[in-house]
Short mmCIF file of C-alpha atoms and ligand atoms in Angstrom, two decimals:
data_model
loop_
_atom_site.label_atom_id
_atom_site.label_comp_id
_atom_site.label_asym_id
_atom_site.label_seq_id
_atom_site.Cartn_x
_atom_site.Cartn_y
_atom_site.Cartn_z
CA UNK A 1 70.31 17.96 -6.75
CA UNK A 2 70.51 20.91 -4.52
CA UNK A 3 67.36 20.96 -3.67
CA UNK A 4 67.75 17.30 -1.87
CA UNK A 5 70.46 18.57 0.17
CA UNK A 6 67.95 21.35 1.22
CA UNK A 7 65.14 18.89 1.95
CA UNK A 8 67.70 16.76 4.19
CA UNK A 9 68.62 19.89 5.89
CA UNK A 10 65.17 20.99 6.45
CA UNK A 11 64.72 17.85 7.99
CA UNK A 12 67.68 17.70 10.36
CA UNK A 13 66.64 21.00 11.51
CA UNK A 14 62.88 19.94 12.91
CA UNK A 15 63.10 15.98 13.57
CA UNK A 16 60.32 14.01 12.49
CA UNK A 17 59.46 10.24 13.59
CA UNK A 18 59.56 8.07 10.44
CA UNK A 19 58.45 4.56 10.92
CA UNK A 20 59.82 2.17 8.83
CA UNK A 21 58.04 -1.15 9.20
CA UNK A 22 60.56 -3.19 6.80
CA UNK A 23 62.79 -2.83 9.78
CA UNK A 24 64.48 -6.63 8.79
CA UNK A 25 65.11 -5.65 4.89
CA UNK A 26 68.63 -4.72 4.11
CA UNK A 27 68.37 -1.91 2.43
CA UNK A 28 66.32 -0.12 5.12
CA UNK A 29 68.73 -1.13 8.10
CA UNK A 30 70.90 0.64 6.19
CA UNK A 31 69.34 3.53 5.52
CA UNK A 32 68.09 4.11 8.92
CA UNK A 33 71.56 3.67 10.19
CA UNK A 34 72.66 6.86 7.86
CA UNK A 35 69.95 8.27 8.54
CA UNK A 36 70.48 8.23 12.26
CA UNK A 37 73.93 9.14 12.05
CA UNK A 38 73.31 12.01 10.11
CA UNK A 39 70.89 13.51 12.22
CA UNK A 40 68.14 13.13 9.46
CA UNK A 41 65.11 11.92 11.60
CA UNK A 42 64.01 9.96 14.46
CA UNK A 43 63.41 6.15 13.92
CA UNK A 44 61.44 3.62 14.64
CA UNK A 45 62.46 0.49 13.10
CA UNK A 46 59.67 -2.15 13.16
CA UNK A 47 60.91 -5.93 13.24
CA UNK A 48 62.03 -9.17 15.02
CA UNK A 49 64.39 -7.70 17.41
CA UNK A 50 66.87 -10.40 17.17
CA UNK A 51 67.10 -10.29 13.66
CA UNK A 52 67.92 -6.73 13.52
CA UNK A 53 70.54 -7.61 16.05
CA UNK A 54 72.14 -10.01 13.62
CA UNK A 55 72.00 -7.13 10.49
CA UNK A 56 73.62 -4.78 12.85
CA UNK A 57 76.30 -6.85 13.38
CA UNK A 58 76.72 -8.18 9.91
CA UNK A 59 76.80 -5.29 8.14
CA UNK A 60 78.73 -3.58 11.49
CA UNK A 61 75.91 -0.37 11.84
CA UNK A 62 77.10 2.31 14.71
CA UNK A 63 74.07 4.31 14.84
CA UNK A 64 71.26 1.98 15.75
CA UNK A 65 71.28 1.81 19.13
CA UNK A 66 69.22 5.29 18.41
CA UNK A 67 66.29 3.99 17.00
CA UNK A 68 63.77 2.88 18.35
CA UNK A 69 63.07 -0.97 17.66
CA UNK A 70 59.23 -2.20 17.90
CA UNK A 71 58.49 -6.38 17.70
CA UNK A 72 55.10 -6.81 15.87
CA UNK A 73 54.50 -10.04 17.69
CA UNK A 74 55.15 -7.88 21.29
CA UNK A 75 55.20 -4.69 22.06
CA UNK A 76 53.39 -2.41 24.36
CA UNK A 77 50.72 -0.87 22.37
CA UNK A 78 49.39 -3.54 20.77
CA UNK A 79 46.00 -3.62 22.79
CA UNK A 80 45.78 0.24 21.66
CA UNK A 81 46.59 -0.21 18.71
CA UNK A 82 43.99 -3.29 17.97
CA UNK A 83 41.11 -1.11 19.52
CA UNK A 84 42.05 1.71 17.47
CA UNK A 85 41.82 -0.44 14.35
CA UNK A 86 38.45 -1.80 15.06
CA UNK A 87 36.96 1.63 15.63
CA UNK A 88 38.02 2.51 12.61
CA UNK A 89 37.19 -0.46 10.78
CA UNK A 90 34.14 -2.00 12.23
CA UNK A 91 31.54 -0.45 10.27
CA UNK A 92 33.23 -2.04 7.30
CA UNK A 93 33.01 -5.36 8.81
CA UNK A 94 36.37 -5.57 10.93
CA UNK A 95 36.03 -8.09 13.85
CA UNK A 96 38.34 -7.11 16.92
CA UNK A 97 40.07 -10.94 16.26
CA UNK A 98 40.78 -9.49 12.60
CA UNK A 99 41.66 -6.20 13.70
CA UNK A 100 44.02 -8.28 16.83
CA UNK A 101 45.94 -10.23 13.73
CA UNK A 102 46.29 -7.10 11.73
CA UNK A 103 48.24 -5.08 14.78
CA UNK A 104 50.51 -7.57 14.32
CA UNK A 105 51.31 -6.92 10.35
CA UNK A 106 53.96 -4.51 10.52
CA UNK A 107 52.34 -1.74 7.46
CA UNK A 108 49.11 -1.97 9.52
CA UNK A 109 51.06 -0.88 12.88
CA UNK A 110 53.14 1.73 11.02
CA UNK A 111 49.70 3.53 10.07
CA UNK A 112 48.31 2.78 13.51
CA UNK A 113 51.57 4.35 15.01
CA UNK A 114 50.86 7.66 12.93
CA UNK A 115 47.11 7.67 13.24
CA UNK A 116 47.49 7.31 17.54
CA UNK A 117 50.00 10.41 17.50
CA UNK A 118 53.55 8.17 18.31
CA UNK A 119 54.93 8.96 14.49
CA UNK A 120 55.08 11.76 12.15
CA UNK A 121 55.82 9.36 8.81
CA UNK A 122 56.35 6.32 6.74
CA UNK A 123 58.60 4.98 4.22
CA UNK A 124 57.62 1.36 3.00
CA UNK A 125 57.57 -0.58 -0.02
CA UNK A 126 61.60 -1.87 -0.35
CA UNK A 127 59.91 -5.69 -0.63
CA UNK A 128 56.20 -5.27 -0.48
CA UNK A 129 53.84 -3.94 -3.62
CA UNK A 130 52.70 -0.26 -3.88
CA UNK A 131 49.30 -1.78 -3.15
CA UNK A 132 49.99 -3.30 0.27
CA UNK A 133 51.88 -0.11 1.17
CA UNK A 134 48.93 1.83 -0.06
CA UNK A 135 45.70 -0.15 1.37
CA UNK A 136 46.44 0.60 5.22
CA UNK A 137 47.13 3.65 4.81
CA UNK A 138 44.07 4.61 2.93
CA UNK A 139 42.02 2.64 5.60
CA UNK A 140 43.57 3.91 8.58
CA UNK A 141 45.38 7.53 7.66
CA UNK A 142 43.01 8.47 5.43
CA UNK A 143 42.87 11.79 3.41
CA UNK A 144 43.75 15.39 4.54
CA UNK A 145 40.34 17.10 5.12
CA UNK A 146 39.27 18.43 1.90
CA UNK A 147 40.94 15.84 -0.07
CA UNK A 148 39.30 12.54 -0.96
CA UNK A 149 41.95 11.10 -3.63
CA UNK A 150 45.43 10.23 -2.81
CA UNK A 151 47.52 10.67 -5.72
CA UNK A 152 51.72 10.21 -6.35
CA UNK A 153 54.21 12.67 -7.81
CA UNK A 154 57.77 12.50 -8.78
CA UNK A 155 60.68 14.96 -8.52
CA UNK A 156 62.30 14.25 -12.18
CA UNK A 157 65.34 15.74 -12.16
CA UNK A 158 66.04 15.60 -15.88
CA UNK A 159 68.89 17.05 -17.42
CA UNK A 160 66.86 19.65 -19.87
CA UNK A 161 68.16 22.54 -17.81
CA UNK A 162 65.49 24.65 -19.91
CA UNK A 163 62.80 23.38 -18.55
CA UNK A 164 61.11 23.41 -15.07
CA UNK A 165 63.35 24.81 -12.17
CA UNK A 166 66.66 23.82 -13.67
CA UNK A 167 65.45 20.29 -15.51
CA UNK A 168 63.77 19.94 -12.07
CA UNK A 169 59.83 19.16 -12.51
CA UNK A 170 57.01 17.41 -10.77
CA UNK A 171 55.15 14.55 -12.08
CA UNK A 172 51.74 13.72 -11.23
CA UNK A 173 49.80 11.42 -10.66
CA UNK A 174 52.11 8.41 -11.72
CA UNK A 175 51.67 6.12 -8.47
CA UNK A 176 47.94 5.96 -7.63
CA UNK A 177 44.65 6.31 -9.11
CA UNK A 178 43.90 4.42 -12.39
CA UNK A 179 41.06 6.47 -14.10
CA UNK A 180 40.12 9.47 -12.03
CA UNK A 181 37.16 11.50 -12.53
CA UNK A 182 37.54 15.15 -13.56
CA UNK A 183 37.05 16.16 -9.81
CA UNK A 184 39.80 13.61 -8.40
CA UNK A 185 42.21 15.24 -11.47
CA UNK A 186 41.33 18.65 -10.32
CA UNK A 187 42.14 17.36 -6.52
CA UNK A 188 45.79 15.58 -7.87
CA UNK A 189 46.39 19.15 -9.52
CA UNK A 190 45.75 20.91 -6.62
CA UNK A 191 47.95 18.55 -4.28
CA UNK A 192 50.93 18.09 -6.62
CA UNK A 193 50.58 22.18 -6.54
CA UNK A 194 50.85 22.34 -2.41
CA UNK A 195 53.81 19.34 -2.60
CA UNK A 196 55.76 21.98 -5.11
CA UNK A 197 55.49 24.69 -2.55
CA UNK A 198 56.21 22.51 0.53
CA UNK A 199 59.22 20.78 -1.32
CA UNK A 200 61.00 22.76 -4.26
CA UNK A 201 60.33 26.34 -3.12
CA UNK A 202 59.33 28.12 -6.43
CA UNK A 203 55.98 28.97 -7.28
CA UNK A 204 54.05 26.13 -9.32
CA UNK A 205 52.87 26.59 -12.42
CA UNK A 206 50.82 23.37 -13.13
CA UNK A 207 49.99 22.61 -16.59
CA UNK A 208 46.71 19.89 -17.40
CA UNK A 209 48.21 17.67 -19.53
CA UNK A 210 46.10 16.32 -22.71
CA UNK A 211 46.30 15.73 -26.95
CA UNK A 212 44.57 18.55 -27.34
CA UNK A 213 45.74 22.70 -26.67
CA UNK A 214 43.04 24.79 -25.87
CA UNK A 215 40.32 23.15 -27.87
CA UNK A 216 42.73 21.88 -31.21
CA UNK A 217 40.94 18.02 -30.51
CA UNK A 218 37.22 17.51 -29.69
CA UNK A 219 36.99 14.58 -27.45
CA UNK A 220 35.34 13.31 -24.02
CA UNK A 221 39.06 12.78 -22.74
CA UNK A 222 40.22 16.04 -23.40
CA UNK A 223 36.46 17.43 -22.11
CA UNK A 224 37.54 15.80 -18.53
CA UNK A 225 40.72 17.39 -18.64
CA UNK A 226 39.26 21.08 -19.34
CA UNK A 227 36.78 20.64 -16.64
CA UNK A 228 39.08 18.82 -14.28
CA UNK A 229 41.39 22.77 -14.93
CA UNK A 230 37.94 24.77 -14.15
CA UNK A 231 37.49 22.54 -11.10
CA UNK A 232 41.02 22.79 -9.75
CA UNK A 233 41.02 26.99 -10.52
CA UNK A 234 38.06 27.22 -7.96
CA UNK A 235 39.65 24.55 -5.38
CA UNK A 236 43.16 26.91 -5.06
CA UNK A 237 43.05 30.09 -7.24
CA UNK A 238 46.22 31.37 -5.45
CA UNK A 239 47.98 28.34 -7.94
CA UNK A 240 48.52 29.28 -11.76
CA UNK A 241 46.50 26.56 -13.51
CA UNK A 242 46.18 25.81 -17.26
CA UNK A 243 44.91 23.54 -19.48
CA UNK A 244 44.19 21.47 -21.35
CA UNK A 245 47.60 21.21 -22.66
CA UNK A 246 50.22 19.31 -25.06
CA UNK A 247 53.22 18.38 -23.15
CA UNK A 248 55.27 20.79 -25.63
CA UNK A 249 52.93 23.54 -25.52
CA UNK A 250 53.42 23.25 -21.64
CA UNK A 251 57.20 23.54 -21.97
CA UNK A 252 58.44 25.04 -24.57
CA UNK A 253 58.00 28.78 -24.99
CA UNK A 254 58.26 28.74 -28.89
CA UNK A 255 55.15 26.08 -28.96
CA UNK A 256 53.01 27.67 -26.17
CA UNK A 257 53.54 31.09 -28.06
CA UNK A 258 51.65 29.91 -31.08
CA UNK A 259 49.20 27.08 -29.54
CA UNK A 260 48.37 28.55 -25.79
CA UNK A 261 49.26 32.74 -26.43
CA UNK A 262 48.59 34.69 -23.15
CA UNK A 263 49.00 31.29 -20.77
CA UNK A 264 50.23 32.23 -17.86
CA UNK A 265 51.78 28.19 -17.25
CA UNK A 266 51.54 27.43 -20.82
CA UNK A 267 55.77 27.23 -22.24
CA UNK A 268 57.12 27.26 -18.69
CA UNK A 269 55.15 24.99 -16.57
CA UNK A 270 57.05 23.12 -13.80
CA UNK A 271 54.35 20.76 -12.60
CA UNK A 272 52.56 18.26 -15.30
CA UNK A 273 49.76 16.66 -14.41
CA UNK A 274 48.55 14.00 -16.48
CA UNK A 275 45.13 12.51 -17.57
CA UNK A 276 45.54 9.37 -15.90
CA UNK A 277 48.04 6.63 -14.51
CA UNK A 278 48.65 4.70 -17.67
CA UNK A 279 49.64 7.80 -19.38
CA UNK A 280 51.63 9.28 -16.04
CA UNK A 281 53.19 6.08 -14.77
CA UNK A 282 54.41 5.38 -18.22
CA UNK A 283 55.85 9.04 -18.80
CA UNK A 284 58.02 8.59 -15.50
CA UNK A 285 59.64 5.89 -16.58
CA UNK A 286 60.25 6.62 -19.92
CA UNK A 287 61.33 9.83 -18.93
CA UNK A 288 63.35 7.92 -16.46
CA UNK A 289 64.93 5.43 -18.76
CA UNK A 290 65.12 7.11 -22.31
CA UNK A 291 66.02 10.53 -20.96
CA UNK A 292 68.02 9.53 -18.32
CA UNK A 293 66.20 11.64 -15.44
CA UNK A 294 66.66 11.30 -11.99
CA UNK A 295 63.29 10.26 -10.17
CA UNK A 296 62.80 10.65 -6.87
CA UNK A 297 59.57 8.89 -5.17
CA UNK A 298 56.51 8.54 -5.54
CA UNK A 299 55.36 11.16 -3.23
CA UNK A 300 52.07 10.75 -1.82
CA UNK A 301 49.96 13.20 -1.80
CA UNK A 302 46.72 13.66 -0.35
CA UNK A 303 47.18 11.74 3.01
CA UNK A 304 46.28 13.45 6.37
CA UNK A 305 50.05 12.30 7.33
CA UNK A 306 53.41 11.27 5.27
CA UNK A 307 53.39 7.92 3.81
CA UNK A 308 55.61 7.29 1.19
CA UNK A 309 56.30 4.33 -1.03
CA UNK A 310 59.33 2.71 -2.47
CA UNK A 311 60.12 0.52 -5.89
CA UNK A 312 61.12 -2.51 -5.10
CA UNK A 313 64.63 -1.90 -7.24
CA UNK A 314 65.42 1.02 -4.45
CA UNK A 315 68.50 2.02 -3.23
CA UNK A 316 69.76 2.57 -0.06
CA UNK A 317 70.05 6.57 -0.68
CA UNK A 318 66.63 5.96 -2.03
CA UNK A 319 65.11 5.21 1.15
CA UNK A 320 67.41 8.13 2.89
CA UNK A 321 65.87 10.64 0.60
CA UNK A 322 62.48 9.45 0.98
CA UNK A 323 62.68 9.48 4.71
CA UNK A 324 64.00 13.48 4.56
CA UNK A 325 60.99 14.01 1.91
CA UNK A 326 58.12 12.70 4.50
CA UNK A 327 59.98 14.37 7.36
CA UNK A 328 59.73 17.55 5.30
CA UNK A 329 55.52 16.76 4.28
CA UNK A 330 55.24 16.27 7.99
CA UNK A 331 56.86 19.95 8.95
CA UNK A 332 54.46 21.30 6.27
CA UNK A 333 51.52 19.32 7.00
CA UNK A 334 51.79 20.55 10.66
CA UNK A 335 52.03 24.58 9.63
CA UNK A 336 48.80 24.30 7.88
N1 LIG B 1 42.45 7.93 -2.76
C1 LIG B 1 41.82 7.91 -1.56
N2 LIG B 1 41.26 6.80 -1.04
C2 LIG B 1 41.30 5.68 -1.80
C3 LIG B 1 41.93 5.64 -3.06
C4 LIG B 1 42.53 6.83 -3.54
N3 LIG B 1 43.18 6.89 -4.70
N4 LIG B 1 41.82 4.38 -3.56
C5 LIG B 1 41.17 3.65 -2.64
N5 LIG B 1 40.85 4.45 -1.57
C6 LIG B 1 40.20 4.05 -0.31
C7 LIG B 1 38.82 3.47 -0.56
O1 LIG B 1 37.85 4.50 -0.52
C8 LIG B 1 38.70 2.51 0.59
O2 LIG B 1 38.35 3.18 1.78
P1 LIG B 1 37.36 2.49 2.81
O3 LIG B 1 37.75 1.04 2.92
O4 LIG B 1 37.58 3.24 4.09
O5 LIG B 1 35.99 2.65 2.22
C9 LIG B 1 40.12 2.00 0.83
O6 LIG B 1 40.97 2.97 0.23
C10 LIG B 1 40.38 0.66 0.18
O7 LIG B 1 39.88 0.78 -1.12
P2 LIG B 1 39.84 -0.42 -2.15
O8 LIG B 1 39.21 0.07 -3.42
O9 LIG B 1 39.28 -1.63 -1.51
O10 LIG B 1 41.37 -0.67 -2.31
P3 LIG B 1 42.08 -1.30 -3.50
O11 LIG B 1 42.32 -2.72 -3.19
O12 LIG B 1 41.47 -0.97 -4.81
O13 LIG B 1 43.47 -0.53 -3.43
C11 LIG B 1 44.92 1.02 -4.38
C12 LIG B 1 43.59 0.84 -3.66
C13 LIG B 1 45.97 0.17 -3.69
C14 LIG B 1 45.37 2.46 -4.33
C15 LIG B 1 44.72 0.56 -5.88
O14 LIG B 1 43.91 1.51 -6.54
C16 LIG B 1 45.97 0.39 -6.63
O15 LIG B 1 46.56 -0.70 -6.57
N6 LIG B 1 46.39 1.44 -7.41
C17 LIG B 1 47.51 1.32 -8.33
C18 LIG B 1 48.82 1.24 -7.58
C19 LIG B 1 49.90 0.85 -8.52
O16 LIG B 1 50.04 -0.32 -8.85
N7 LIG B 1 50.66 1.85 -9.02
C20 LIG B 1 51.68 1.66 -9.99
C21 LIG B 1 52.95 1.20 -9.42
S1 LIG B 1 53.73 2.43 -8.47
C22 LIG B 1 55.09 2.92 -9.35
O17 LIG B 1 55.38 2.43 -10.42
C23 LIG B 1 55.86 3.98 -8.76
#
């Protein structure tokens, strides 16, 4: 877990605003609280003022005095805010008395915050559904120019030293898109490539994951996942792409030797990518649970700007993590 305690210092080093709009759950006062004492990021805590006060105090916090605390029923932007969200959304139907309710809903105003310039990030999703988290931010964020899927990945750190960077190896996408097309695959490839560089500093090497190796099964589904390779080769060919792939031919050397000879991902790939979310969410978890791996996010990917979703079963060094992870998207989405 090295590499976290890089992230975090990354992080401390070039302070990032992280909104945090479940500023009343428990978990996330607490968090924030570490996280300000530590240095990690700045804050903004959205939530009824006075019952933050009364979580301060009952679970004694030192540190938030720091953060910044916005009331979704009050606060000064909210006129901004509301016009901003009906220029965005009126051409989908948005009235400005819609748009006036929604500045008030505090995942709306944490995307509203990021999209006017006033925050850097997000964390959400301690007690609302990835959905919820996801909707605003796909209506008012949007995707990074080029990009028109968002997609999630996880850091599994598993404890098959062998493989990846250590047992260390992105996921993708297990958090997002249902069924994507071969073009939105190629796109998830492609991102989950740029989040290895920005967050685990080695080179990726991104296998296309399938049931077939290099032609062994004839099927549509492995079809998508051979073009969906093609298409991601032309989008980035500085990243070493292969596929289509079995997950052992994409790990182990012995395998890839005889099914996938001359691959240059193919027996030591650190990134998977797989066909779809039933087959990636799935894989997390039992990857998770079975093989006792440690998973850290989901990561999205694909956003113009850092917003990251939680499981509802998070901890509170879940949410610290995630809040040094989007502070560290948000350095490398700015450098680009
Ligand atoms: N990438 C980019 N944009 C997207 C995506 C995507 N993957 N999906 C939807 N959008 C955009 C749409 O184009 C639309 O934009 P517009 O309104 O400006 O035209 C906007 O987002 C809303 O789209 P809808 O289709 O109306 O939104 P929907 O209600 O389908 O929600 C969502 C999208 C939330 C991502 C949905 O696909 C979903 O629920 N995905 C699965 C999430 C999930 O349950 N994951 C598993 C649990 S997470 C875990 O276990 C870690």
């Amino acid at each position: 877990m090295d590499l976290l305690k890089q992230i975090i210092e990354r992080a401390k080093t070039n302070k990032q605003r992280i909104v945090l709009p479940e500023g009343t759950e428990e978990r996330t006062i607490k968090a924030a609280d570490q996280l300000l004492g530590d240095g990690i990021a700045d804050i903004t805590l959205i939530g009824e003022p006075s019952k933050i006060k009364e979580l301060v105090s009952k679970f004694e916090l030192k540190n938030i005095n720091k953060a910044d605390i916005l009331d979704p029923e009050n606060y000064p932007q909210k006129q901004t805010y509301t016009n901003l969200l009906f220029e965005l959304r009126k051409s989908k139907g948005m009235t400005i008395e819609q748009a006036a309710k929604l500045a008030t809903d505090p995942l709306y105003i944490g995307c509203l915050m990021i999209k006017n310039g006033d925050a850097d990030g997000e964390i959400a999703g301690a007690k609302n559904t990835t959905g919820d988290v996801l909707r605003p931010a796909l209506q008012i964020i949007k995707t990074a120019p080029g990009i028109s899927v968002v997609s999630g990945a996880f850091l599994m750190f598993t404890k098959t030293k062998e493989y990846g960077k250590d047992g260390l190896l992105l996921f993708a996408d297990c958090a997002v898109t249902p069924d994507p097309t071969a073009s939105q695959l190629a796109e998830i490839a492609v991102a989950t490539g740029h989040t290895a560089r920005a967050l685990v500093g080695e080179e990726p090497r991104i296998a296309m994951l399938s049931f077939s190796t290099k032609g062994s099964a004839k099927h549509p589904m492995a079809d998508k996942v051979i073009e969906a390779t093609r298409l991601a080769k032309d989008i980035d060919p500085t990243l070493a792409i292969d596929g289509e792939l079995q997950a052992d031919a994409a790990l182990v050397t012995s395998v890839a030797s005889s099914k996938a000879p001359g691959s240059t991902v193919a027996g030591k790939a650190n990134v998977l990518v797989f066909p779809n979310l039933e087959v990636g969410n799935i894989a997390y978890k039992l990857v998770q649970r079975l093989g006792g791996a440690e998973a850290v996010g989901p990561i999205l990917q694909g956003m113009a700007a850092p917003v990251n979703d939680l499981s509802r079963g998070c901890s509170v060094s879940d949410i610290y993590n995630m809040v040094a992870i989007a502070a560290n998207q948000a350095i490398a989405a700015k450098k680009q």
